[in-house]
PDB file of C-alpha atoms in Angstrom:
ATOM      1  CA  MET H   1       5.827 -11.841   4.775  1.00 51.00           C
ATOM      2  CA  HIS H   2       2.987 -14.076   5.823  1.00 69.00           C
ATOM      3  CA  GLY H   3      -0.373 -13.994   4.129  1.00 92.00           C
ATOM      4  CA  PHE H   4      -1.376 -12.745   0.759  1.00 95.00           C
ATOM      5  CA  GLU H   5      -2.566  -9.422  -0.639  1.00 96.00           C
ATOM      6  CA  LEU H   6      -3.470  -8.193  -4.061  1.00 95.00           C
ATOM      7  CA  THR H   7      -4.081  -4.767  -5.489  1.00 95.00           C
ATOM      8  CA  VAL H   8      -6.051  -4.194  -8.676  1.00 95.00           C
ATOM      9  CA  GLN H   9      -5.288  -1.131 -10.791  1.00 94.00           C
ATOM     10  CA  GLN H  10      -6.806   0.137 -14.035  1.00 94.00           C
ATOM     11  CA  MET H  11      -3.891   0.691 -16.458  1.00 90.00           C
ATOM     12  CA  GLY H  12      -5.713   2.077 -19.450  1.00 80.00           C
ATOM     13  CA  THR H  13      -8.590   1.180 -21.691  1.00 79.00           C
ATOM     14  CA  GLY H  14      -9.095  -2.535 -21.321  1.00 88.00           C
ATOM     15  CA  ALA H  15      -5.915  -3.166 -19.282  1.00 94.00           C
ATOM     16  CA  ILE H  16      -5.869  -4.196 -15.630  1.00 95.00           C
ATOM     17  CA  SER H  17      -2.814  -4.790 -13.428  1.00 96.00           C
ATOM     18  CA  ILE H  18      -2.963  -7.021 -10.366  1.00 96.00           C
ATOM     19  CA  ARG H  19      -0.048  -6.673  -7.945  1.00 97.00           C
ATOM     20  CA  LEU H  20       0.487  -9.820  -5.856  1.00 97.00           C
ATOM     21  CA  ARG H  21       2.196  -9.644  -2.476  1.00 96.00           C
ATOM     22  CA  GLY H  22       3.133 -12.421  -0.055  1.00 96.00           C
ATOM     23  CA  ALA H  23       2.571 -16.137  -0.602  1.00 95.00           C
ATOM     24  CA  LEU H  24       0.247 -17.453  -3.293  1.00 95.00           C
ATOM     25  CA  ASP H  25      -0.332 -20.924  -1.931  1.00 94.00           C
ATOM     26  CA  LEU H  26      -3.230 -23.295  -1.305  1.00 95.00           C
ATOM     27  CA  ALA H  27      -4.550 -21.106   1.522  1.00 95.00           C
ATOM     28  CA  TYR H  28      -4.999 -18.120  -0.838  1.00 96.00           C
ATOM     29  CA  ALA H  29      -5.242 -19.626  -4.327  1.00 95.00           C
ATOM     30  CA  TYR H  30      -9.030 -19.446  -4.552  1.00 92.00           C
ATOM     31  CA  LYS H  31      -9.218 -15.961  -3.017  1.00 94.00           C
ATOM     32  CA  PHE H  32      -6.805 -14.956  -5.782  1.00 96.00           C
ATOM     33  CA  ASP H  33      -8.894 -16.770  -8.395  1.00 95.00           C
ATOM     34  CA  ASP H  34     -12.074 -14.964  -7.314  1.00 96.00           C
ATOM     35  CA  ALA H  35     -10.362 -11.561  -7.539  1.00 94.00           C
ATOM     36  CA  LEU H  36      -8.803 -12.515 -10.860  1.00 94.00           C
ATOM     37  CA  ARG H  37     -12.133 -13.505 -12.391  1.00 94.00           C
ATOM     38  CA  HIS H  38     -13.659 -10.235 -11.201  1.00 94.00           C
ATOM     39  CA  ALA H  39     -10.791  -8.219 -12.758  1.00 93.00           C
ATOM     40  CA  GLU H  40     -11.079 -10.158 -16.023  1.00 93.00           C
ATOM     41  CA  ARG H  41     -14.484  -8.564 -16.611  1.00 91.00           C
ATOM     42  CA  ASP H  42     -12.784  -5.183 -17.060  1.00 89.00           C
ATOM     43  CA  ALA H  43      -9.556  -6.451 -18.636  1.00 89.00           C
ATOM     44  CA  THR H  44     -10.817  -6.703 -22.180  1.00 90.00           C
ATOM     45  CA  SER H  45      -7.413  -6.349 -23.868  1.00 93.00           C
ATOM     46  CA  CYS H  46      -4.713  -7.126 -21.303  1.00 95.00           C
ATOM     47  CA  LEU H  47      -4.365  -8.563 -17.806  1.00 96.00           C
ATOM     48  CA  ILE H  48      -1.044  -7.914 -16.087  1.00 96.00           C
ATOM     49  CA  LEU H  49       0.029  -9.999 -13.087  1.00 97.00           C
ATOM     50  CA  ASP H  50       2.752  -8.156 -11.167  1.00 97.00           C
ATOM     51  CA  LEU H  51       4.813 -10.823  -9.381  1.00 96.00           C
ATOM     52  CA  ARG H  52       7.588  -8.544  -8.048  1.00 96.00           C
ATOM     53  CA  GLU H  53       6.360  -8.660  -4.440  1.00 96.00           C
ATOM     54  CA  LEU H  54       5.326 -12.300  -4.493  1.00 95.00           C
ATOM     55  CA  ASP H  55       7.570 -14.219  -2.088  1.00 93.00           C
ATOM     56  CA  PHE H  56       6.304 -17.708  -2.783  1.00 93.00           C
ATOM     57  CA  VAL H  57       4.033 -19.610  -5.145  1.00 93.00           C
ATOM     58  CA  ASP H  58       3.074 -23.279  -4.942  1.00 92.00           C
ATOM     59  CA  SER H  59       1.313 -25.589  -7.369  1.00 92.00           C
ATOM     60  CA  ALA H  60      -2.145 -24.427  -6.218  1.00 95.00           C
ATOM     61  CA  GLY H  61      -1.272 -20.785  -6.904  1.00 94.00           C
ATOM     62  CA  MET H  62       0.352 -21.629 -10.222  1.00 93.00           C
ATOM     63  CA  SER H  63      -2.694 -23.645 -11.283  1.00 94.00           C
ATOM     64  CA  ARG H  64      -4.819 -20.495 -10.852  1.00 96.00           C
ATOM     65  CA  ILE H  65      -2.358 -18.481 -12.995  1.00 94.00           C
ATOM     66  CA  LEU H  66      -2.457 -21.199 -15.651  1.00 94.00           C
ATOM     67  CA  ALA H  67      -6.268 -21.187 -15.550  1.00 95.00           C
ATOM     68  CA  ALA H  68      -6.169 -17.412 -16.130  1.00 95.00           C
ATOM     69  CA  ARG H  69      -3.861 -18.027 -19.094  1.00 95.00           C
ATOM     70  CA  ARG H  70      -6.358 -20.485 -20.609  1.00 96.00           C
ATOM     71  CA  ARG H  71      -9.244 -18.034 -20.126  1.00 96.00           C
ATOM     72  CA  ALA H  72      -7.176 -15.208 -21.644  1.00 95.00           C
ATOM     73  CA  ARG H  73      -6.327 -17.265 -24.718  1.00 95.00           C
ATOM     74  CA  ARG H  74      -9.976 -18.239 -25.219  1.00 96.00           C
ATOM     75  CA  SER H  75     -11.140 -14.636 -24.947  1.00 94.00           C
ATOM     76  CA  GLY H  76      -8.345 -13.096 -27.055  1.00 94.00           C
ATOM     77  CA  ARG H  77      -6.907 -11.163 -24.118  1.00 95.00           C
ATOM     78  CA  ARG H  78      -3.177 -10.911 -23.374  1.00 95.00           C
ATOM     79  CA  LEU H  79      -1.928 -12.222 -20.036  1.00 96.00           C
ATOM     80  CA  VAL H  80       1.399 -10.632 -19.133  1.00 96.00           C
ATOM     81  CA  LEU H  81       3.566 -11.404 -16.099  1.00 96.00           C
ATOM     82  CA  VAL H  82       5.859  -8.850 -14.482  1.00 97.00           C
ATOM     83  CA  ARG H  83       8.966 -10.827 -13.545  1.00 94.00           C
ATOM     84  CA  GLY H  84       8.982 -11.936  -9.931  1.00 91.00           C
ATOM     85  CA  SER H  85      11.573 -12.701  -7.318  1.00 89.00           C
ATOM     86  CA  THR H  86      14.320 -15.222  -7.923  1.00 90.00           C
ATOM     87  CA  ALA H  87      12.314 -17.856  -6.023  1.00 88.00           C
ATOM     88  CA  VAL H  88       9.191 -17.291  -8.130  1.00 90.00           C
ATOM     89  CA  GLN H  89      11.118 -17.269 -11.403  1.00 88.00           C
ATOM     90  CA  ARG H  90      12.955 -20.417 -10.317  1.00 89.00           C
ATOM     91  CA  PHE H  91       9.603 -22.132  -9.640  1.00 87.00           C
ATOM     92  CA  LEU H  92       8.378 -21.193 -13.116  1.00 86.00           C
ATOM     93  CA  GLN H  93      11.602 -22.489 -14.630  1.00 88.00           C
ATOM     94  CA  PHE H  94      11.550 -25.721 -12.619  1.00 87.00           C
ATOM     95  CA  ALA H  95       7.937 -26.326 -13.669  1.00 84.00           C
ATOM     96  CA  ALA H  96       8.924 -25.694 -17.327  1.00 85.00           C
ATOM     97  CA  LEU H  97       6.464 -22.787 -17.552  1.00 84.00           C
ATOM     98  CA  THR H  98       8.729 -19.835 -18.360  1.00 82.00           C
ATOM     99  CA  GLU H  99       8.143 -20.104 -22.101  1.00 85.00           C
ATOM    100  CA  HIS H 100       4.364 -20.180 -21.723  1.00 85.00           C
ATOM    101  CA  PHE H 101       4.079 -16.550 -20.640  1.00 91.00           C
ATOM    102  CA  GLU H 102       4.880 -13.079 -21.910  1.00 92.00           C
ATOM    103  CA  TYR H 103       7.117 -11.190 -19.435  1.00 93.00           C
ATOM    104  CA  VAL H 104       7.848  -7.531 -18.831  1.00 95.00           C
ATOM    105  CA  ALA H 105       9.950  -5.660 -16.247  1.00 94.00           C
ATOM    106  CA  GLU H 106       7.251  -3.136 -15.247  1.00 94.00           C
ATOM    107  CA  PRO H 107       3.437  -3.161 -15.608  1.00 94.00           C
ATOM    108  CA  ALA H 108       3.514  -0.137 -17.928  1.00 93.00           C
ATOM    109  CA  ASP H 109       5.795  -2.063 -20.315  1.00 94.00           C
ATOM    110  CA  ALA H 110       2.818  -4.269 -21.233  1.00 93.00           C
ATOM    111  CA  LEU H 111       0.855  -1.314 -22.599  1.00 90.00           C
ATOM    112  CA  PRO H 112       1.144  -0.112 -26.175  1.00 81.00           C
ATOM    113  CA  ALA H 113       3.534   2.821 -26.505  1.00 66.00           C
ATOM    114  CA  ALA H 114       1.833   6.154 -26.952  1.00 46.00           C
ATOM    115  CA  LYS H 115       2.037   7.247 -30.561  1.00 39.00           C
ATOM    116  CA  THR H 116       3.618  10.626 -31.073  1.00 36.00           C
ATOM    117  CA  ARG H 117       2.554  12.983 -33.775  1.00 37.00           C
ATOM    118  CA  THR H 118       5.084  14.670 -35.981  1.00 41.00           C
ATOM    119  CA  ALA H 119       4.432  18.086 -37.389  1.00 41.00           C
TER     120      ALA H 119
END
């Protein structure tokens, strides 16, 4: 896939999921950053970056994800990554960044489990 797309979805009170698709490289890094900053206004508790459909990420794209991580830490918000393709995960591993993020398999896995009442 050529190009880059993102979809923003409200996941619950204070949680926003952003699904990334295509190539997050220098050509799209700042478009991504603008959308990310806009979503952060509504993501008061958790921001989820869904990397499953991301085919490629370069250092410019990763720098924007790392900047989001810094902003999340400063504001007390969780930044969670949905595991990406083998190529994306390999990039994170090669850049020694895998241990700097919280990972889940699905966006909903980042949300607190609904509490059930017992009678």
